[in-house]
PDB file of C-alpha atoms in Angstrom:
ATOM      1  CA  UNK A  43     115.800 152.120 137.718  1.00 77.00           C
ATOM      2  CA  UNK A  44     116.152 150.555 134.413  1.00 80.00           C
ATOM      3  CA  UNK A  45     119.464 149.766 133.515  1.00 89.00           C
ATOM      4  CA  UNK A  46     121.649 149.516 130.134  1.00 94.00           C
ATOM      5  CA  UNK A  47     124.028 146.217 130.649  1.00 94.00           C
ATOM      6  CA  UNK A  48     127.036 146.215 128.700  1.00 96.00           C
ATOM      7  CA  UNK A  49     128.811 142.890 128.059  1.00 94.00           C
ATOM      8  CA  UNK A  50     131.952 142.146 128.519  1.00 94.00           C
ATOM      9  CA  UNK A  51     132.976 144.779 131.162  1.00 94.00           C
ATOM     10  CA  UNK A  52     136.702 144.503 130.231  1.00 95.00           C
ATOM     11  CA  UNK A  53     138.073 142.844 127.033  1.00 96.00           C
ATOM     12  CA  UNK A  54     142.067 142.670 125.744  1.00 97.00           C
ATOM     13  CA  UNK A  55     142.313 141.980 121.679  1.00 97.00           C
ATOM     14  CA  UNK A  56     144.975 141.300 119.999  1.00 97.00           C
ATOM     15  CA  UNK A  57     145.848 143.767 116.587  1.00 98.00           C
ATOM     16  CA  UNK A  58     143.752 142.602 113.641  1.00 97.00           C
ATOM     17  CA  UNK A  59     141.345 140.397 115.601  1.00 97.00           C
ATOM     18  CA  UNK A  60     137.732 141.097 115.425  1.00 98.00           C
ATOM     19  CA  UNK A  61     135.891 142.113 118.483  1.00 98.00           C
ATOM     20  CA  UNK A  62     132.452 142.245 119.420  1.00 97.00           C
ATOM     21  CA  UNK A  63     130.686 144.499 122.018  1.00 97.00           C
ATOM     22  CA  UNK A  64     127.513 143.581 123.152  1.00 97.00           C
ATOM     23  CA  UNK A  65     124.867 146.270 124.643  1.00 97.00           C
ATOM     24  CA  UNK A  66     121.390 144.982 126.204  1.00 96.00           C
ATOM     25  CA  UNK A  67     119.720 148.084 126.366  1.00 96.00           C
ATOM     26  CA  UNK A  68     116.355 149.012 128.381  1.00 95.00           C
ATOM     27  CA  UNK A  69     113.618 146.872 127.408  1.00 92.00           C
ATOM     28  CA  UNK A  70     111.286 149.489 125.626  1.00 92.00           C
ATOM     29  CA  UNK A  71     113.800 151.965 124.532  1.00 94.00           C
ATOM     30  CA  UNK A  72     114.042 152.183 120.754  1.00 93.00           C
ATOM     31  CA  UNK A  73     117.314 154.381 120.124  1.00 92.00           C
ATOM     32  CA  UNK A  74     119.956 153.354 120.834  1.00 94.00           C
ATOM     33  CA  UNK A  75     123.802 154.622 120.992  1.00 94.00           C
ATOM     34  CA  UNK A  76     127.546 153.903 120.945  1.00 95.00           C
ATOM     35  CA  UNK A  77     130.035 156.601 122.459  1.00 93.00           C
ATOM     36  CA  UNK A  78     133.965 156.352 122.741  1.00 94.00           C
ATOM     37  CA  UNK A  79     136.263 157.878 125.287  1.00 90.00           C
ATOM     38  CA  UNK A  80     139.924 157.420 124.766  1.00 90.00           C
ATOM     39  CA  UNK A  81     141.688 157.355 128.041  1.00 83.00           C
ATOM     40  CA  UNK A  82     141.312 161.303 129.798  1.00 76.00           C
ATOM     41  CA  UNK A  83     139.730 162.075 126.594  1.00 81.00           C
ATOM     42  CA  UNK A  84     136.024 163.036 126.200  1.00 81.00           C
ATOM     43  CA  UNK A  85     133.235 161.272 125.165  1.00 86.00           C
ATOM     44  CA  UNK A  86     132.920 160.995 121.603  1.00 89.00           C
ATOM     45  CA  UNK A  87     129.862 160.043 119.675  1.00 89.00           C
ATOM     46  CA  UNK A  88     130.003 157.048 117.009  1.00 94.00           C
ATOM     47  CA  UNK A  89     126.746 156.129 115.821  1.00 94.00           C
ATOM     48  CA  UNK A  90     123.229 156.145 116.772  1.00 91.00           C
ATOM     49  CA  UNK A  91     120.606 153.597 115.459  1.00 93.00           C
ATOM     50  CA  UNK A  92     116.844 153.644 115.173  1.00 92.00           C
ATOM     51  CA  UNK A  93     114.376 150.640 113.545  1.00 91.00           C
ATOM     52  CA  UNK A  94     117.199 148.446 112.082  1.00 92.00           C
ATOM     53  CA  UNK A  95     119.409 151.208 110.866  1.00 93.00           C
ATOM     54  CA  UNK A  96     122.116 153.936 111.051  1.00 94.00           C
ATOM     55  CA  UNK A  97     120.925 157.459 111.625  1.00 90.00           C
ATOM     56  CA  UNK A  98     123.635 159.242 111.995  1.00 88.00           C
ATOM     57  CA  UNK A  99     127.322 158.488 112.513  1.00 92.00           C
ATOM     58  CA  UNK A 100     130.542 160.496 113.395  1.00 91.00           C
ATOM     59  CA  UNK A 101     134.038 160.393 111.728  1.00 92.00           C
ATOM     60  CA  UNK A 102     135.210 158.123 114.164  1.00 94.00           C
ATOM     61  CA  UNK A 103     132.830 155.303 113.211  1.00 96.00           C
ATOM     62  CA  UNK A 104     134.951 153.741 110.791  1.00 95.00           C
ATOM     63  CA  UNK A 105     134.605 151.602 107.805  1.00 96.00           C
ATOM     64  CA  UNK A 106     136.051 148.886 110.038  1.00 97.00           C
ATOM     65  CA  UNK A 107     133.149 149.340 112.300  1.00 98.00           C
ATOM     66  CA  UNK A 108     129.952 148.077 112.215  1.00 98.00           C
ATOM     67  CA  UNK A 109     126.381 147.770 114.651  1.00 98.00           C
ATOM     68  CA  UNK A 110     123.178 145.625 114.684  1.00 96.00           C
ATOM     69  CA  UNK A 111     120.338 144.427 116.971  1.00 95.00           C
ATOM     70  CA  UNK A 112     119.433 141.172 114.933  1.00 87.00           C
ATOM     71  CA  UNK A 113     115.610 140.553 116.458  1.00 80.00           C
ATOM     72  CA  UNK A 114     115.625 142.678 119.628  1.00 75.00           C
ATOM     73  CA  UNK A 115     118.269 140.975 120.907  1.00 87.00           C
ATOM     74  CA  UNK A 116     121.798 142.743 121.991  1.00 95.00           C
ATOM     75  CA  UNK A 117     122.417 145.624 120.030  1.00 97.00           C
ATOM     76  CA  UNK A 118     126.087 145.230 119.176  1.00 97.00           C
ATOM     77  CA  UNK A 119     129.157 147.258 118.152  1.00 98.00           C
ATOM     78  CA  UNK A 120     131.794 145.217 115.742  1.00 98.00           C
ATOM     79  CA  UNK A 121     135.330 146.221 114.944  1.00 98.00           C
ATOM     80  CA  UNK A 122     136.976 144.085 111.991  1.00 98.00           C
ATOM     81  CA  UNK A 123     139.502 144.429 112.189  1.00 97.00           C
ATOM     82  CA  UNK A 124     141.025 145.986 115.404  1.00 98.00           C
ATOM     83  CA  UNK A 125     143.431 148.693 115.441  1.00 97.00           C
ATOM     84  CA  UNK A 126     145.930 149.787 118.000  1.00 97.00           C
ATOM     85  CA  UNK A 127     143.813 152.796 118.191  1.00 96.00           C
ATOM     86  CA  UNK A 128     140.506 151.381 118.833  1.00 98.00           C
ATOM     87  CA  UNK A 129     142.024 150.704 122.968  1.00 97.00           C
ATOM     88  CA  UNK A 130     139.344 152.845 124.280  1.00 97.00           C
ATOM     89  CA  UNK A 131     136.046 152.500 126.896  1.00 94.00           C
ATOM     90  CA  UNK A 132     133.000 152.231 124.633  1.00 97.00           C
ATOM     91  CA  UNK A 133     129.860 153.529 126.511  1.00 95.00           C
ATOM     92  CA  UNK A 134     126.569 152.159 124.907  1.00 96.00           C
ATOM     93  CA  UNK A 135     122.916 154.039 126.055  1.00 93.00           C
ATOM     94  CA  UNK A 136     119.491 153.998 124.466  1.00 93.00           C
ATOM     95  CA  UNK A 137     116.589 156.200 124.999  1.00 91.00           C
ATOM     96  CA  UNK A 138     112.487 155.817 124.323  1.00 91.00           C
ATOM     97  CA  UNK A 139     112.393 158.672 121.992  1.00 86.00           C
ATOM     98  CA  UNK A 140     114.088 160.946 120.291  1.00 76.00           C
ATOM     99  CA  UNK A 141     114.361 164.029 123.006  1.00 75.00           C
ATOM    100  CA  UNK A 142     114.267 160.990 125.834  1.00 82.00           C
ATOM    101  CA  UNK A 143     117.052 161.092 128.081  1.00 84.00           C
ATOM    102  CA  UNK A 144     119.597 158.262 127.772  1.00 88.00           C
ATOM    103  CA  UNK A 145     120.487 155.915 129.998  1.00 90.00           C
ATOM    104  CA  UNK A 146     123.873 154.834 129.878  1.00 91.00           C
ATOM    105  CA  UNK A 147     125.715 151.384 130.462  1.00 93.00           C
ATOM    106  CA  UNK A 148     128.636 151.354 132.022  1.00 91.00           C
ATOM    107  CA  UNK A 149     131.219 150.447 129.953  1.00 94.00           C
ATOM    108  CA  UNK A 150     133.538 147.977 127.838  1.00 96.00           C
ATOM    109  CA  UNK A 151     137.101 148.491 128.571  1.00 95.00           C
ATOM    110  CA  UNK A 152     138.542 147.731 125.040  1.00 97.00           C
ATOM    111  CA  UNK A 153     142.981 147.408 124.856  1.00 97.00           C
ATOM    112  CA  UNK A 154     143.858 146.268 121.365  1.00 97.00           C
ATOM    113  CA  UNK A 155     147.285 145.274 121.864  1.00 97.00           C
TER     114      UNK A 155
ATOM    115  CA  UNK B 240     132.447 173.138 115.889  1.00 70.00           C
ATOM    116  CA  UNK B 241     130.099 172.524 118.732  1.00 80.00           C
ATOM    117  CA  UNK B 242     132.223 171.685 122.210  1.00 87.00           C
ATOM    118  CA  UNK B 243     131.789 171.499 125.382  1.00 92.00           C
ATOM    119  CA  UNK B 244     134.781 172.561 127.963  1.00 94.00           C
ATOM    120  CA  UNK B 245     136.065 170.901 131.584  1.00 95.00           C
ATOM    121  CA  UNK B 246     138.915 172.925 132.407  1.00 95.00           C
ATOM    122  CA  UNK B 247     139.376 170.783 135.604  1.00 95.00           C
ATOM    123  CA  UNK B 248     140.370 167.511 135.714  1.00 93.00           C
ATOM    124  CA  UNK B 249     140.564 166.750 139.002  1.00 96.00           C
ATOM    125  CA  UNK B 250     138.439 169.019 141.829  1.00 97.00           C
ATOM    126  CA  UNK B 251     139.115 168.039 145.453  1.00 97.00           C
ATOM    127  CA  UNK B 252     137.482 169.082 148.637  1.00 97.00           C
ATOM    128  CA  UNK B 253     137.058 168.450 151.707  1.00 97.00           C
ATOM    129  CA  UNK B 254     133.433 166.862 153.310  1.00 97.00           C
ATOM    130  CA  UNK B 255     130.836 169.426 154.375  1.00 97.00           C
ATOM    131  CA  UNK B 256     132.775 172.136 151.987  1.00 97.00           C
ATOM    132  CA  UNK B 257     130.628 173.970 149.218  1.00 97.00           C
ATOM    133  CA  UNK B 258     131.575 173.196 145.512  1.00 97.00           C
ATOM    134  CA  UNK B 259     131.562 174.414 142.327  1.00 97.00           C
ATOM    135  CA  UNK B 260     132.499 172.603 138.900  1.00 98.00           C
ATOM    136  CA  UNK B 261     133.062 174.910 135.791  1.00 98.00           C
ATOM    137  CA  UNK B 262     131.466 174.290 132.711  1.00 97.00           C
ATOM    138  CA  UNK B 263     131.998 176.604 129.095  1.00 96.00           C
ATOM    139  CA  UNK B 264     129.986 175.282 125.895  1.00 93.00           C
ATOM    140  CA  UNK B 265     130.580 176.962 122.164  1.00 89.00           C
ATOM    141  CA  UNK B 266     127.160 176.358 119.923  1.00 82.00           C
ATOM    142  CA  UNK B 267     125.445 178.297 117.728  1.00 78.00           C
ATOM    143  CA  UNK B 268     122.039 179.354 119.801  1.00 75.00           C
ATOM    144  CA  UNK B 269     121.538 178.047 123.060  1.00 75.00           C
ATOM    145  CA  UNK B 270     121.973 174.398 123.155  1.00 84.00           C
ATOM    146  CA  UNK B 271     119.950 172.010 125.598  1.00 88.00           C
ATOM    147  CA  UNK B 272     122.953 170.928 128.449  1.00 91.00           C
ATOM    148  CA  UNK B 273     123.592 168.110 131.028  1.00 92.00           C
ATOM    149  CA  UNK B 274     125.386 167.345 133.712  1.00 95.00           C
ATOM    150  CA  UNK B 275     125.927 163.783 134.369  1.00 93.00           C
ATOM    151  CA  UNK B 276     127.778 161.865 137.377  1.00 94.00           C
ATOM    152  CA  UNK B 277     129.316 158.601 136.957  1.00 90.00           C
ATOM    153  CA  UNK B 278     130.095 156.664 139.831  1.00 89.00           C
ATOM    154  CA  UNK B 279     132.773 153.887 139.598  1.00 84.00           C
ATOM    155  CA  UNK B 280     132.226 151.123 137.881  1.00 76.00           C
ATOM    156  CA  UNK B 281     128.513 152.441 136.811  1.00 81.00           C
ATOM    157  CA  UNK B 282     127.225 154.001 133.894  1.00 81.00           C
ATOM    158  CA  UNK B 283     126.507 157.905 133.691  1.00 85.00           C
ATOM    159  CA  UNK B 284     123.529 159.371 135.308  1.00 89.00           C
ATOM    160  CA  UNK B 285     121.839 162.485 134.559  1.00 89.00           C
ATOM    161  CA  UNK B 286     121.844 164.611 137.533  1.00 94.00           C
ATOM    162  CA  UNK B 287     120.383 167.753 135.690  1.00 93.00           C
ATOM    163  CA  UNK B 288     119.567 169.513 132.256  1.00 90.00           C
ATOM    164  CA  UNK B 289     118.433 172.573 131.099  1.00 91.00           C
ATOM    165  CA  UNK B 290     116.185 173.434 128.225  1.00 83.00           C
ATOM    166  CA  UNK B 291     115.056 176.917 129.258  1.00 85.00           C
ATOM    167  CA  UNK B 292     113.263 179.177 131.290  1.00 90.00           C
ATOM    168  CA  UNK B 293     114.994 179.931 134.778  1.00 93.00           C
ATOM    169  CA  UNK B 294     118.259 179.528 134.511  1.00 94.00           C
ATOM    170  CA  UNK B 295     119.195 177.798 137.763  1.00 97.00           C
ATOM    171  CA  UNK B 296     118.012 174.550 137.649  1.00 96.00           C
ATOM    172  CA  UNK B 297     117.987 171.714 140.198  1.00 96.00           C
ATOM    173  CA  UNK B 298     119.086 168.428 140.263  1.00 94.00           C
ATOM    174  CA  UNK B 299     119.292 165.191 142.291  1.00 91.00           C
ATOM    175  CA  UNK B 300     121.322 164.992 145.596  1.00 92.00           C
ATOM    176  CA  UNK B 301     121.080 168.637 146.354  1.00 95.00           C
ATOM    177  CA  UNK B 302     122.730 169.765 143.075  1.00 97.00           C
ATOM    178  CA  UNK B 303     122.272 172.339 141.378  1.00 97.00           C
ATOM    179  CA  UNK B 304     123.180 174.277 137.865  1.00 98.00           C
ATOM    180  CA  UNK B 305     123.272 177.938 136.490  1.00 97.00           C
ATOM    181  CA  UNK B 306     123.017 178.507 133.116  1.00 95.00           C
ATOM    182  CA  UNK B 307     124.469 181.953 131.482  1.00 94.00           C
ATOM    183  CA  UNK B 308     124.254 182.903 128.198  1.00 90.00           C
ATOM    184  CA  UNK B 309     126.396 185.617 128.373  1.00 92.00           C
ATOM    185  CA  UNK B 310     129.527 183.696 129.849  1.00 93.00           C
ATOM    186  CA  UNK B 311     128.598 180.129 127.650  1.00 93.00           C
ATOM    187  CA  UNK B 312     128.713 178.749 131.213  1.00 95.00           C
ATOM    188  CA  UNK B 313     126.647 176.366 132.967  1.00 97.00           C
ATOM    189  CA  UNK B 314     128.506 175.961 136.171  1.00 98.00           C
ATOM    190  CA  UNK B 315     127.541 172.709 138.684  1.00 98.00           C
ATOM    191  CA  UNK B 316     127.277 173.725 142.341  1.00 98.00           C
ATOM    192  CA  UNK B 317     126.484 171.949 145.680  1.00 97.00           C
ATOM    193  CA  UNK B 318     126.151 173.799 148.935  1.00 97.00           C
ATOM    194  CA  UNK B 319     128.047 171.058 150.813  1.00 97.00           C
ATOM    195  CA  UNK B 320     129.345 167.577 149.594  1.00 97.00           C
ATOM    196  CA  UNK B 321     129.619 164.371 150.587  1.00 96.00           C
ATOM    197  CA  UNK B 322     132.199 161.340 150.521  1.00 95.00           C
ATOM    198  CA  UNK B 323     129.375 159.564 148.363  1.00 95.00           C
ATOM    199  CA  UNK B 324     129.703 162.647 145.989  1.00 97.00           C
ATOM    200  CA  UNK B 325     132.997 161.389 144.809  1.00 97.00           C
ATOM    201  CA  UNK B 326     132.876 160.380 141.074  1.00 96.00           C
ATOM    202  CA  UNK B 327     133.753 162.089 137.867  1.00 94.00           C
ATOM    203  CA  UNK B 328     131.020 164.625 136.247  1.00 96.00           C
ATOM    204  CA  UNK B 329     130.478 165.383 132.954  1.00 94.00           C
ATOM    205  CA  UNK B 330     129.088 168.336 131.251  1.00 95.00           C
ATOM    206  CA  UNK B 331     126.984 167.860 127.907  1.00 92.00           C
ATOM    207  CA  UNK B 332     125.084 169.550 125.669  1.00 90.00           C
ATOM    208  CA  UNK B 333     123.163 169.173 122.443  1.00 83.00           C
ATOM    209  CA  UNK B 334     120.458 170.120 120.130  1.00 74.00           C
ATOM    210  CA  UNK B 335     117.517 168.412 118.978  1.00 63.00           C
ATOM    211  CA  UNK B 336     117.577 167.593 115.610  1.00 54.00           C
ATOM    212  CA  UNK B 337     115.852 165.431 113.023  1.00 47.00           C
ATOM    213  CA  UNK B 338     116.590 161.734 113.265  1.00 44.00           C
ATOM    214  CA  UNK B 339     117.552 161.740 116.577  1.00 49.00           C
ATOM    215  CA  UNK B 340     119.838 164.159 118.971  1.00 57.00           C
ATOM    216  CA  UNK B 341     123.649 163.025 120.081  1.00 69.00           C
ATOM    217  CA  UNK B 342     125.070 164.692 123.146  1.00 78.00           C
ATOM    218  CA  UNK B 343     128.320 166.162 122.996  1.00 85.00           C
ATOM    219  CA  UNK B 344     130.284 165.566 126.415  1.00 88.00           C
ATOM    220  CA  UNK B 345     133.159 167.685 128.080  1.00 91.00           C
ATOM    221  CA  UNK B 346     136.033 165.278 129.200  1.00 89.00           C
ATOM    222  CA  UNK B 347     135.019 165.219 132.675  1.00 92.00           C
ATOM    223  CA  UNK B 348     135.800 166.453 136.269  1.00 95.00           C
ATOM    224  CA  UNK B 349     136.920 164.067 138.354  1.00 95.00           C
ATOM    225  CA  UNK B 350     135.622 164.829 142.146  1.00 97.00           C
ATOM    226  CA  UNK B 351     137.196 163.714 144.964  1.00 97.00           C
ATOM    227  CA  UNK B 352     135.881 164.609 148.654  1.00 97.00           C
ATOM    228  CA  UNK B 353     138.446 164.130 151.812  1.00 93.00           C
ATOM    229  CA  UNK B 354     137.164 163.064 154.734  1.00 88.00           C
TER     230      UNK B 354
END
């Protein structure tokens, strides 16, 4: 099926650098998501983002965070600048509509060291 | 606050054996719910959900789900696993609201099926 690619798999930062993490979601799928699980932690939601902008974000999205999807392109989670922690997987997923189920990449490995 | 509760972390069994993963949700009303499996090195996939009506509801792979209103449960069976069933599963729920819905996830159960 249709897949959510998440690019890179695995990246180590140091403290105070920025990162990007890049999410190509499914082609026609127009909301799109970024989720957080701290290691043996749940899933925790961050943000979700519909036609160029923020509809809702959690407590854990921090000033220090921010997402885009210049032009249909990747849609992209940015941390400026990284904190110790931010070391965490960050699961991106998008969906077609608003009660669509999502479909889920799988994965960037983030260690902020 | 809305949460969703895994009170195993780790489940093993062996191959062939039936299996049950426990699920407990606290919402106001009766949210929509998920399970989801994710294998290694893959991203979740939703195996089930519930929005109403019956309250068992099937899945993929011979899985199945029971929703109870009364016990906040919505326990994950399987009449008998396989190696391949091996991954960690996460419970989920959510409501539908304006501007989009976000899932809320349990911390997951890992599975792990012995030969």
């Amino acid at each position: 099926g249709p897949k959510v690619l998440q690019i890179p798999s695995h990246q180590i930062i140091d403290m105070g650098q920025m990162v990007t993490l890049n999410c190509d979601p499914v082609s026609n799928h127009l909301y799109f998501y970024w989720y957080k699980q701290i290691l043996g932690q749940q899933m925790e939601f961050l943000v979700n983002f519909y036609n160029g902008k923020v509809m809702e974000k959690s407590k854990l999205f921090k000033d220090q965070f921010s997402v885009e999807r210049p032009d249909g392109s990747y849609f992209t989670l940015k941390i400026q600048p990284t904190a110790l922690e931010d070391s965490a997987v960050y699961f991106c997923a998008s969906s077609l509509g608003l009660n669509s189920d999502y479909t889920f990449g799988s994965g960037t490995r983030l260690l902020v060291i | 606050a809305q949460s969703v509760t895994q009170p195993d972390a780790r489940v093993t069994v062996s191959e062939g054996a039936s299996l049950q993963l426990r699920c407990k949700y606290s919402y106001s009303g009766t949210p929509y719910l998920f399970w989801y499996v994710q294998y290694q090195r893959q991203g979740l996939q939703l195996l089930l959900k519930y929005y109403s009506g019956d309250p068992v509801v099937q899945g993929v792979n011979g899985f199945e789900a029971e929703f109870s209103k009364s016990d906040s449960s919505f326990h994950l069976r399987k009449a008998s696993v396989h190696w391949s069933d091996s991954a960690v599963y996460f419970c989920a729920a959510d409501k539908v609201r304006t501007g989009g819905y976000k899932v809320v996830f349990g911390s997951g159960t890992r599975l792990l099926v012995s030969p």
